[in-house]
Coordinates of C-alpha atoms in Angstrom, one line a residue:
Chain A
M111 CA -171.9 -2.3 13.6
A112 CA -170.6 -0.7 16.8
A113 CA -167.2 -2.4 17.0
N114 CA -165.3 0.8 16.3
W115 CA -166.4 2.5 19.0
L116 CA -163.3 3.8 19.8
P117 CA -161.4 6.5 17.2
P118 CA -158.6 4.5 15.9
V119 CA -155.0 4.8 16.1
S120 CA -152.0 4.6 13.2
L121 CA -149.5 2.8 13.9
T122 CA -146.0 2.6 12.5
A123 CA -144.6 -0.4 10.2
S124 CA -143.2 -1.7 13.0
G125 CA -145.9 -1.6 14.9
R126 CA -145.7 1.4 17.0
P127 CA -148.1 4.0 17.7
V128 CA -148.0 7.2 16.2
F129 CA -148.3 9.8 18.9
L130 CA -149.7 13.0 18.5
P131 CA -147.2 16.2 18.7
G132 CA -146.1 16.4 22.4
E133 CA -147.3 13.3 23.3
V134 CA -145.3 11.1 25.5
E135 CA -145.2 7.6 26.1
R136 CA -145.9 6.8 30.0
C137 CA -146.9 3.1 30.9
L138 CA -147.3 -0.1 29.0
L139 CA -149.6 -3.0 30.1
P140 CA -150.1 -6.1 28.0
A141 CA -152.9 -8.0 28.0
V142 CA -155.3 -5.9 28.8
D143 CA -159.3 -6.1 28.3
L144 CA -161.1 -3.2 27.0
E145 CA -165.2 -3.3 28.0
S146 CA -168.1 -1.3 27.8
E147 CA -171.0 -1.1 30.0
N148 CA -172.6 -1.1 26.8
P149 CA -173.5 -4.5 25.5
G150 CA -173.7 -3.5 21.9
L151 CA -170.2 -2.3 22.2
A152 CA -168.2 -5.4 21.5
P153 CA -165.3 -5.4 23.8
F154 CA -161.0 -5.4 22.9
R155 CA -159.8 -8.5 24.0
S156 CA -156.0 -8.9 25.0
G157 CA -154.6 -6.0 24.0
L158 CA -151.7 -3.8 25.1
L159 CA -152.8 -1.0 26.8
V160 CA -150.6 2.1 26.5
L161 CA -151.1 5.2 28.5
T162 CA -149.7 8.3 27.1
S163 CA -149.9 12.1 28.2
H164 CA -152.9 12.3 25.7
R165 CA -154.5 8.9 25.5
L166 CA -155.2 5.5 26.4
L167 CA -154.2 3.1 23.8
W168 CA -155.4 -0.1 23.3
I169 CA -153.1 -1.8 20.6
D170 CA -153.7 -5.5 19.3
E171 CA -150.1 -6.6 18.0
Q172 CA -151.5 -9.4 16.1
S173 CA -153.6 -7.4 13.6
A174 CA -151.7 -4.6 13.6
A175 CA -154.7 -2.7 14.8
G176 CA -155.1 0.0 17.7
F177 CA -157.6 2.3 19.2
A178 CA -157.8 5.0 21.5
V179 CA -159.3 6.8 24.5
P180 CA -158.8 10.2 24.5
L181 CA -158.0 11.3 27.9
A182 CA -160.2 14.5 27.4
A183 CA -162.9 12.7 27.2
V184 CA -162.3 10.6 30.9
V185 CA -164.6 12.1 33.3
H186 CA -163.5 10.2 35.9
A187 CA -161.6 7.2 37.1
Y188 CA -162.4 4.7 39.8
P189 CA -159.7 2.9 41.7
P190 CA -159.4 -0.7 41.3
K191 CA -161.8 -2.5 44.0
K192 CA -160.3 -4.0 46.7
S193 CA -162.5 -7.1 48.1
I194 CA -161.9 -10.3 48.7
R195 CA -163.5 -11.3 45.4
S196 CA -161.4 -9.3 43.3
M197 CA -158.4 -11.2 44.6
F198 CA -159.2 -13.8 43.0
A199 CA -160.4 -12.0 39.9
S200 CA -158.1 -9.7 37.4
P201 CA -158.2 -6.2 38.3
R202 CA -160.2 -3.6 37.1
I203 CA -160.1 0.1 36.4
R204 CA -163.5 1.5 35.3
L205 CA -163.5 4.9 33.6
Q206 CA -166.1 7.1 33.2
V207 CA -166.1 8.8 29.7
S208 CA -168.1 11.3 28.0
V209 CA -170.1 10.1 25.1
S210 CA -171.3 11.9 22.0
P211 CA -174.9 11.4 21.0
D212 CA -173.9 9.3 18.4
G213 CA -172.7 6.8 21.0
R214 CA -169.0 7.7 20.1
I215 CA -166.4 8.5 23.0
A216 CA -165.7 12.2 22.5
E217 CA -164.6 15.1 24.8
D218 CA -167.7 17.0 24.9
G219 CA -170.3 14.5 25.3
V220 CA -173.6 14.6 26.8
R221 CA -173.9 11.5 28.6
S222 CA -171.5 8.9 30.0
E223 CA -170.4 5.7 29.9
V224 CA -168.3 3.3 31.7
I225 CA -165.7 1.8 30.1
T226 CA -163.4 -1.4 32.2
L227 CA -160.0 -1.6 31.8
V228 CA -159.9 -5.8 32.6
M229 CA -156.1 -6.6 33.5
R230 CA -155.0 -10.0 32.6
G231 CA -151.8 -10.1 32.6
K232 CA -149.2 -9.8 35.3
N233 CA -149.8 -6.2 36.7
D234 CA -149.6 -3.8 39.2
P235 CA -153.3 -2.3 39.5
D236 CA -152.5 0.4 42.0
A237 CA -149.6 1.7 40.4
F238 CA -150.9 1.8 36.8
Y239 CA -153.9 4.0 38.7
C240 CA -151.3 6.2 40.3
R241 CA -150.2 6.9 36.7
L242 CA -153.3 7.4 35.2
L243 CA -154.2 10.0 37.8
E244 CA -151.5 12.0 37.1
V245 CA -151.7 11.9 33.7
L246 CA -155.2 12.6 33.8
R247 CA -154.6 15.7 36.7
S248 CA -151.6 17.0 34.2
R249 CA -153.8 17.4 31.3
Q250 CA -151.2 17.9 28.7
W251 CA -153.7 17.3 25.9
E252 CA -154.8 21.0 26.7
A253 CA -151.6 22.9 26.1
A254 CA -151.9 21.6 22.0
V255 CA -155.3 22.4 21.9
V256 CA -154.6 25.9 23.4
V257 CA -152.3 26.3 20.6
E258 CA -154.3 25.2 18.1
K259 CA -157.1 27.7 18.9
R260 CA -155.0 30.1 19.2
N261 CA -153.9 29.7 15.8
T262 CA -157.4 29.6 14.9
D263 CA -158.4 32.5 16.6
S264 CA -155.2 34.9 15.6
G265 CA -157.7 36.4 12.5
I266 CA -160.1 37.9 15.0
A267 CA -158.8 40.4 17.6
E268 CA -159.0 39.5 20.8
P269 CA -158.6 41.0 24.4
P270 CA -155.3 40.0 25.7
M271 CA -156.9 39.0 28.9
A272 CA -159.4 36.9 27.5
A273 CA -156.8 35.0 25.5
A274 CA -154.9 34.8 28.9
A275 CA -157.9 33.2 30.7
R276 CA -157.7 30.6 28.5
V277 CA -154.3 29.2 28.8
R278 CA -153.8 27.0 31.1
M279 CA -150.5 26.3 31.3
P280 CA -150.1 23.0 34.0
V281 CA -146.7 23.2 35.9
V282 CA -147.0 19.8 37.5
G283 CA -145.8 16.2 36.3
V284 CA -143.6 15.3 33.4
S285 CA -145.2 18.1 30.9
G286 CA -144.3 20.6 33.8
I287 CA -140.4 19.5 33.6
L288 CA -140.6 19.3 30.0
R289 CA -142.1 22.4 30.0
K290 CA -139.2 23.9 32.2
E291 CA -136.7 22.5 30.2
Q292 CA -138.1 23.7 27.0
E293 CA -137.7 27.4 28.6
L294 CA -134.2 26.6 29.8
W295 CA -132.8 26.1 26.5
E296 CA -134.5 28.8 24.5
S297 CA -132.9 31.3 27.3
T298 CA -129.7 29.6 26.7
D299 CA -129.8 29.6 22.5
K300 CA -131.1 33.2 23.2
S301 CA -127.8 33.9 25.7
L302 CA -125.5 32.4 23.5
Q303 CA -126.9 34.6 20.1
E304 CA -126.5 37.9 22.1
A305 CA -123.0 36.7 22.7
F306 CA -121.9 35.8 19.7
Q307 CA -123.2 39.2 18.4
D308 CA -120.8 40.9 21.2
L309 CA -118.1 38.8 19.4
N310 CA -119.3 40.0 15.8
A311 CA -118.6 43.5 17.4
L312 CA -115.9 42.9 18.9
M313 CA -114.3 41.6 15.5
S314 CA -115.4 44.7 13.8
K315 CA -113.8 46.4 16.8
A316 CA -110.6 44.7 16.2
K317 CA -109.4 46.6 13.0
D318 CA -109.8 49.7 14.7
M319 CA -107.5 48.6 17.7
V320 CA -105.1 47.4 15.5
Q321 CA -104.9 50.6 13.5
L322 CA -105.2 52.4 17.2
A323 CA -102.0 50.4 18.1
E324 CA -100.4 51.1 15.2
K325 CA -100.5 54.8 15.5
M326 CA -99.3 54.7 19.2
R327 CA -96.3 52.4 18.0
L328 CA -95.1 55.1 15.5
K329 CA -95.4 57.9 18.1
L330 CA -93.4 56.2 20.3
L331 CA -91.0 55.1 18.0
S332 CA -90.5 59.0 16.8
S333 CA -91.1 59.8 20.7
T334 CA -87.9 58.0 21.5
S335 CA -85.6 59.2 19.1
A336 CA -86.9 63.1 19.4
S337 CA -85.7 62.6 23.5
G338 CA -81.9 61.7 23.1
N339 CA -81.4 61.1 27.1
A340 CA -84.5 59.1 28.3
D341 CA -84.9 58.1 31.5
D342 CA -84.6 54.4 32.5
E343 CA -88.2 54.3 34.1
E344 CA -89.5 55.7 30.7
M345 CA -87.6 53.2 28.4
G346 CA -88.8 50.3 30.5
S347 CA -92.6 51.4 30.1
K348 CA -92.1 52.6 26.3
Q349 CA -90.4 48.7 25.8
E350 CA -93.5 47.2 27.4
M351 CA -95.6 49.2 25.1
Q352 CA -93.5 48.2 21.8
D353 CA -94.1 44.5 23.1
W354 CA -97.5 44.7 23.9
L355 CA -98.4 46.2 20.5
L356 CA -96.0 43.9 18.6
S357 CA -98.3 41.2 20.3
V358 CA -101.5 42.2 19.2
G359 CA -100.9 42.0 15.7
I360 CA -103.0 41.1 12.6
V361 CA -106.2 42.3 11.7
S362 CA -107.1 39.7 8.8
P363 CA -105.2 36.8 9.2
V364 CA -104.4 34.9 5.8
T365 CA -106.6 31.8 6.3
K366 CA -107.1 29.0 4.2
E367 CA -110.8 30.0 3.7
S368 CA -109.7 33.6 2.6
A369 CA -107.1 32.6 0.2
G370 CA -107.6 29.3 -0.9
A371 CA -105.1 27.9 -3.2
L372 CA -103.0 31.1 -3.1
Y373 CA -102.9 30.2 0.7
H374 CA -99.1 29.9 0.9
Q375 CA -98.4 32.8 -1.1
Q376 CA -100.1 35.0 1.1
L377 CA -98.9 33.5 3.9
S378 CA -95.7 33.9 3.0
R379 CA -95.6 37.8 2.3
E380 CA -98.1 38.0 5.8
L381 CA -94.9 36.8 7.5
A382 CA -92.4 39.1 5.3
D383 CA -94.2 41.8 6.5
F384 CA -95.0 41.0 10.0
V385 CA -91.2 39.8 10.7
K386 CA -89.8 43.3 9.8
L387 CA -90.4 45.0 13.1
P388 CA -89.1 41.7 15.7
L389 CA -86.1 41.5 13.4
E390 CA -85.2 45.3 14.0
R391 CA -85.3 44.7 17.3
A392 CA -83.7 41.5 17.8
G393 CA -80.9 42.7 15.4
G394 CA -81.1 41.4 11.9
M395 CA -81.7 37.8 13.3
I396 CA -84.3 35.7 15.0
A397 CA -84.4 32.1 15.3
L398 CA -87.3 30.5 13.0
V399 CA -88.9 29.0 16.5
D400 CA -89.1 32.5 17.9
V401 CA -90.6 33.9 14.8
Y402 CA -93.2 30.9 15.3
C403 CA -94.3 32.1 18.1
L404 CA -94.6 35.7 17.5
F405 CA -96.4 35.2 14.4
N406 CA -99.0 32.7 15.6
R407 CA -99.6 35.0 18.8
A408 CA -100.0 37.8 16.5
R409 CA -102.7 36.1 14.5
G410 CA -104.9 35.1 17.5
T411 CA -107.3 32.5 16.2
A412 CA -106.5 30.6 12.8
L413 CA -102.7 29.2 13.8
I414 CA -100.6 28.4 10.9
S415 CA -98.7 25.0 11.7
P416 CA -94.4 24.5 11.9
D417 CA -95.1 23.3 8.3
D418 CA -96.9 26.3 7.0
L419 CA -94.0 28.7 8.2
L420 CA -91.4 26.6 7.0
Q421 CA -93.3 26.5 3.2
A422 CA -93.9 30.5 3.9
C423 CA -90.2 30.9 4.4
T424 CA -89.1 28.8 1.6
L425 CA -91.3 31.1 -1.0
W426 CA -89.3 34.0 -0.3
E427 CA -86.9 32.8 -2.6
K428 CA -89.4 33.3 -5.1
F429 CA -90.2 37.0 -4.4
D430 CA -88.3 40.0 -3.4
V431 CA -88.4 40.5 -0.1
P432 CA -85.9 41.6 2.2
V433 CA -85.9 39.2 4.1
M434 CA -84.4 35.1 4.0
L435 CA -84.5 31.8 5.8
R436 CA -80.7 30.5 7.0
K437 CA -79.6 27.4 7.5
F438 CA -76.6 26.7 10.0
D439 CA -74.2 23.5 9.8
S440 CA -75.6 22.9 13.3
G441 CA -79.4 22.7 11.9
V442 CA -80.4 26.0 13.7
M443 CA -82.7 27.8 11.3
V444 CA -82.7 32.2 11.3
I445 CA -84.9 34.3 9.3
Q446 CA -82.6 37.3 8.8
S447 CA -82.6 40.4 7.3
K448 CA -80.8 40.7 3.7
A449 CA -79.9 44.8 5.2
R450 CA -77.9 43.4 7.9
R451 CA -74.8 41.4 6.4
D452 CA -72.8 39.2 8.2
E453 CA -69.8 41.5 7.7
E454 CA -71.0 44.1 10.2
V455 CA -71.6 41.2 13.1
F456 CA -68.2 40.1 12.0
A457 CA -67.2 43.7 13.0
R458 CA -68.8 43.9 16.1
I459 CA -67.3 40.4 17.2
A460 CA -64.0 41.3 16.2
S461 CA -63.8 44.7 18.0
L462 CA -65.3 43.2 21.6
A463 CA -62.9 39.9 20.9
Q464 CA -59.9 43.0 21.1
K465 CA -61.0 43.9 24.5
P466 CA -58.5 43.7 26.9
D467 CA -60.7 41.3 29.1
A468 CA -61.3 39.3 25.9
L469 CA -57.8 39.4 25.2
R470 CA -57.1 37.5 28.1
T471 CA -59.9 35.1 28.8
G472 CA -62.0 35.2 25.7
I473 CA -65.5 35.3 25.0
S474 CA -68.1 32.9 25.1
P475 CA -71.3 33.1 23.8
S476 CA -73.4 34.3 26.5
D477 CA -70.7 37.5 26.1
A478 CA -71.6 37.9 22.4
A479 CA -75.1 37.3 23.4
L480 CA -74.9 40.3 25.5
T481 CA -72.6 42.3 23.5
L482 CA -75.0 41.6 19.9
G483 CA -78.3 41.7 21.9
I484 CA -79.1 38.5 20.6
A485 CA -80.1 35.1 21.8
P486 CA -77.1 32.9 23.1
A487 CA -77.7 29.9 20.6
L488 CA -78.0 32.5 17.8
A489 CA -74.5 34.1 19.3
K490 CA -72.9 30.9 19.2
E491 CA -73.6 30.4 15.4
H492 CA -72.3 33.9 15.1
L493 CA -68.9 32.9 17.0
L494 CA -68.8 29.7 14.8
T495 CA -69.3 31.3 11.3
A496 CA -66.4 34.0 12.7
E497 CA -64.2 31.2 13.3
S498 CA -64.9 29.4 10.2
K499 CA -63.4 32.4 8.3
G500 CA -60.7 32.9 10.3
L501 CA -61.4 35.9 12.4
L502 CA -61.4 33.8 16.0
C503 CA -60.3 30.7 17.2
R504 CA -61.9 28.6 19.9
D505 CA -60.4 27.4 23.1
V506 CA -61.6 24.3 24.5
S507 CA -61.4 23.5 28.2
P508 CA -62.8 22.9 31.8
D509 CA -64.3 25.8 32.1
G510 CA -66.4 26.0 29.0
F511 CA -66.0 26.8 25.1
R512 CA -64.4 30.2 24.5
F513 CA -63.2 31.9 21.8
F514 CA -60.2 34.1 21.1
I515 CA -59.3 36.6 18.7
N516 CA -57.3 34.9 15.7
L517 CA -53.3 35.3 16.5
F518 CA -52.4 32.6 14.7
T519 CA -52.1 34.8 11.4
E520 CA -50.0 37.2 13.3
I521 CA -47.4 35.0 14.3
D522 CA -44.5 34.3 12.0
P523 CA -43.4 30.5 12.1
S524 CA -39.9 31.4 11.3
D525 CA -39.5 33.6 14.0
I526 CA -41.5 32.9 17.0
Y527 CA -40.2 35.2 19.5
M528 CA -41.0 38.1 17.0
N529 CA -43.7 40.3 18.0
K530 CA -45.2 42.7 15.4
N531 CA -45.2 45.9 17.3
N532 CA -48.4 47.0 16.0
G533 CA -50.3 43.8 15.5
P534 CA -52.5 42.2 17.9
A535 CA -50.5 39.7 19.2
H536 CA -48.6 42.6 20.6
V537 CA -51.8 44.3 22.4
W538 CA -52.7 40.6 23.5
S539 CA -48.9 39.8 24.8
S540 CA -49.3 43.4 26.6
A541 CA -52.9 42.5 27.9
L542 CA -51.7 39.8 29.5
S543 CA -48.5 41.2 31.0
L544 CA -50.6 43.5 32.4
S545 CA -52.4 41.3 34.4
G546 CA -49.3 39.8 35.7
Chain B
M116 CA -40.5 35.5 29.1
Q117 CA -41.2 32.3 30.4
R118 CA -38.6 29.6 30.7
L119 CA -39.4 25.8 31.0
G120 CA -36.3 24.7 32.4
D121 CA -34.0 26.7 30.7
F122 CA -36.0 26.9 27.4
K123 CA -37.3 30.3 26.2
L124 CA -40.5 29.8 26.0
P125 CA -42.3 31.7 22.9
H126 CA -45.1 34.0 23.8
F127 CA -48.1 32.2 22.1
F128 CA -47.3 29.5 24.6
N129 CA -50.0 31.4 26.6
Y130 CA -52.2 31.8 24.2
P131 CA -54.7 29.2 25.3
P132 CA -56.4 28.7 21.9
Y133 CA -52.9 27.0 21.1
F134 CA -54.0 24.2 23.3
T135 CA -56.8 23.5 21.5
L136 CA -56.9 21.4 18.1
Q137 CA -58.3 24.0 16.0
P138 CA -61.3 22.6 13.2
V139 CA -61.0 25.4 11.1
R140 CA -58.4 24.0 8.1
E141 CA -56.0 27.2 7.6
T142 CA -55.9 27.9 11.3
R143 CA -55.3 24.0 12.3
E144 CA -52.2 24.2 9.6
K145 CA -50.6 27.3 11.2
Q146 CA -51.3 25.7 14.9
V147 CA -49.7 22.6 13.8
Q148 CA -46.6 24.3 12.3
L149 CA -45.9 26.4 15.4
W150 CA -46.3 23.0 17.3
K151 CA -43.7 21.3 15.2
E152 CA -41.2 23.9 15.7
L153 CA -41.8 24.0 19.1
I154 CA -41.2 20.2 19.8
L155 CA -38.2 20.1 17.6
D156 CA -36.7 23.8 19.3
Y157 CA -37.5 21.8 22.8
C158 CA -36.3 18.3 22.0
R159 CA -33.1 19.6 20.4
S160 CA -32.3 21.9 23.6
Q161 CA -33.1 19.3 26.0
K162 CA -31.6 16.7 24.0
I163 CA -34.8 14.7 24.2
F164 CA -34.8 11.8 21.6
V165 CA -38.0 10.0 23.1
I166 CA -41.2 11.6 23.6
S167 CA -43.6 9.1 25.4
L168 CA -47.1 9.8 25.2
E169 CA -48.2 7.7 28.2
E170 CA -45.9 10.3 30.2
D171 CA -46.4 13.4 30.9
F172 CA -44.4 16.0 28.9
P173 CA -44.0 19.3 30.0
L174 CA -44.4 20.9 26.9
F175 CA -47.8 19.7 26.5
S176 CA -49.2 21.7 29.2
N177 CA -49.1 25.0 30.7
P178 CA -49.7 25.6 34.1
V179 CA -49.8 29.5 33.7
V180 CA -53.3 29.3 31.2
E181 CA -54.0 26.3 33.1
R182 CA -54.5 24.4 29.4
S183 CA -53.0 21.0 28.1
L184 CA -52.8 19.3 25.0
S185 CA -55.8 16.7 24.5
H186 CA -54.2 12.9 23.5
E187 CA -55.2 13.7 20.7
A188 CA -54.0 16.7 19.8
R189 CA -50.4 15.1 20.8
Q190 CA -51.1 11.8 18.3
V191 CA -52.0 14.8 15.9
F192 CA -48.8 17.0 15.9
L193 CA -46.7 13.9 16.6
A194 CA -48.0 12.6 13.5
A195 CA -47.7 16.0 11.7
L196 CA -43.7 15.9 12.4
V197 CA -43.5 11.5 11.3
N198 CA -45.0 12.9 8.2
E199 CA -42.4 15.3 7.6
G200 CA -39.9 12.8 8.6
R201 CA -38.7 14.6 11.5
A202 CA -39.8 11.7 13.7
E203 CA -40.5 8.3 13.8
W204 CA -43.0 6.2 16.1
V205 CA -41.2 3.6 17.9
D206 CA -43.9 1.1 18.3
K207 CA -46.9 0.0 16.5
S208 CA -49.6 1.6 19.1
H209 CA -48.2 4.6 18.7
K210 CA -47.2 5.2 22.3
K211 CA -43.7 6.5 21.9
C212 CA -41.7 8.5 19.0
L213 CA -38.8 9.1 18.3
I214 CA -37.9 12.9 17.5
L215 CA -35.4 13.6 14.8
W216 CA -34.6 17.3 15.4
L217 CA -31.6 16.4 13.3
R218 CA -32.5 13.8 10.6
I219 CA -30.6 11.1 10.1
Q220 CA -28.5 12.1 7.5
D221 CA -28.5 15.4 8.6
W222 CA -26.4 13.8 12.0
A223 CA -24.2 11.8 9.7
D224 CA -23.1 14.9 7.9
Y225 CA -22.4 16.7 11.8
I226 CA -20.7 13.6 12.7
L227 CA -18.3 13.8 9.4
N228 CA -18.1 17.5 10.1
F229 CA -16.8 16.8 13.8
V230 CA -14.3 14.3 12.6
K231 CA -12.8 16.6 10.3
E232 CA -12.9 19.1 12.7
N233 CA -11.1 17.4 15.4
G234 CA -8.9 15.8 12.9
F235 CA -10.1 12.2 14.1
E236 CA -10.0 10.5 10.5
D237 CA -8.1 7.5 10.5
S238 CA -9.0 6.9 14.4
V239 CA -11.0 4.9 16.4
M240 CA -14.2 5.8 18.7
T241 CA -15.9 3.9 21.0
I242 CA -19.6 4.4 20.9
E243 CA -19.6 5.1 24.2
D244 CA -17.1 7.4 23.7
M245 CA -18.8 9.4 21.3
R246 CA -22.2 9.5 23.5
F247 CA -20.5 10.5 26.6
G248 CA -17.1 11.1 26.4
I249 CA -14.8 14.1 26.7
E250 CA -14.3 14.8 22.9
T251 CA -18.2 15.2 22.1
R252 CA -18.8 17.4 25.3
G253 CA -20.5 20.4 24.4
T254 CA -21.4 19.2 21.2
E255 CA -24.4 18.1 19.8
L256 CA -23.3 14.6 20.1
A257 CA -22.8 14.6 23.7
G258 CA -25.7 12.5 25.0
I259 CA -26.8 11.5 21.7
D260 CA -29.5 8.4 21.5
R261 CA -27.7 5.4 21.1
G262 CA -30.0 4.2 18.1
V263 CA -30.2 7.5 16.5
L264 CA -26.1 7.4 16.7
L265 CA -26.0 4.1 15.0
R266 CA -28.1 4.7 12.3
A267 CA -26.0 7.8 11.2
L268 CA -22.5 5.8 11.5
K269 CA -24.3 3.2 9.3
L270 CA -25.3 6.1 7.1
L271 CA -21.7 6.7 6.9
E272 CA -20.5 3.2 6.5
Q273 CA -22.8 2.7 3.5
K274 CA -20.9 5.9 1.9
G275 CA -17.3 4.6 2.9
K276 CA -16.8 6.9 5.7
A277 CA -16.6 4.8 8.8
A278 CA -16.8 1.3 9.6
I279 CA -18.4 -0.1 12.7
F280 CA -17.3 -3.1 14.4
K281 CA -18.5 -4.9 17.8
G282 CA -16.3 -5.4 20.7
A283 CA -16.0 -8.1 23.3
S284 CA -19.1 -6.6 24.8
A285 CA -21.5 -4.5 23.8
D286 CA -19.6 -1.5 25.3
D287 CA -17.0 -2.1 22.9
E288 CA -18.2 -1.1 19.9
G289 CA -16.8 1.3 18.2
V290 CA -16.5 3.0 14.8
K291 CA -13.5 3.7 12.7
F292 CA -13.7 6.8 10.5
S293 CA -11.7 7.4 7.3
A294 CA -10.9 10.2 5.1

């Protein structure tokens, strides 16, 4: 029985055709008959016609059977007839296909036959015909063939010219677009890989860079102390240099990947090391928020959260590190160098508060900040602490919040008109009288 | 030396923190003490018996340093005087304060002494005379607050050293001293 004069099409479980590699669906037509001029070959009635880049598929969805006409076997496609008669009949498209000696449709057949597509459903034959021509022209099935041939011929040494001649890369139609997309993707992938290699190279250089920066910093420090009177410009650029070096930072930061369960401990140690230099520069005390910014900037990537920072600081109690976390009554948190005791700061504040101007008008947090070289918020904390120790007194007025050296201790309540001749009260009242 | 009227002000009156209520306990205690003394001294010298918090009190401001005590500060210092028994609130709302730069008992002693020194035992004086009369001029009794005087006299009465009697009108109130 010559019923199956077309090669079969395997279907998926849901009745869709299984496509060949690279095969793309182009058009679907319902209710199409496939007939052969050969009366011995039974026609296929009323199936779904699927035009792909490689084949013409006829699928009977009811019986889940499918058959294909390889487009490679199509020699010619006749346009649908336009005559008065054809207006009333179902449109027909005839294809001349090559047939092998045993009657099967094959690409390299010796003779040809005509098969007809009868479109029984509501279809646009002209549109389909155009598509068909496009697909036939693009010959996408040949790309697959070429690849296969290349694979099979790889054993035989073949002159490149001959191989190139056999390759016919179509650049028009859908396959052309697809090919272009493929090429684009490949080139992007390649350039991305190259870029990442650069990054890897950079990372390996990072360690060297930081070592270099460290050497320069040490050199700067030594040269600054060596030359006693550096002029302002030089000092300015040295300052810039130090700032830059400070922010270059840390080579291989502790991350959760690298340290795992020891993350917070290691982070804590890293932080203690890092914070030494900024502490020196800031006069022994920095606000925690400032440390957060500096530390993260130095780490570059692998940033830590405020919570991590806080935990790292609280862990310092367990280790023997020369820094500590300190919380003021106002809630302000600072990192303080253990070496720098409060007494030193108080001594500086006391001497500032006893200068003639300060005796007259007191000191404000910003005055103290300037003298001590620290942030105004921190300076205020110091002033308040000094006040609580009885070193200073506050003066609240419409002018603002100021502090004076504490003279209450000097005043003898039983003789309030007496002035101790060498006490600060004496100095103070002299300062007052000088100003008139 | 700065003066307020004819009162000599201490030098720390120009110390700005003096006019800010100090938060630190030790410093505050010192500050309160100084203010208490100053208030008593000033009131004594100016014969001020009542301080009204609703009015300006010259001692509570210093134009030289441009500072004045806040309402809270005034309350604190006056309350300290009251606690010490050197002042009394005149009203429940603490708006007026009677300053006893001499305690009632001290007044009683003073009057007794005055009477002895001037030989007024067994004599009678009107309250008005005691307050504004010739006999008391130049003494602490001159210009004394009426209420304070009466309370002091009452104390003496309790000890049997004086006897208060009312006259026909308020002006005729008098006291008879006994030895």
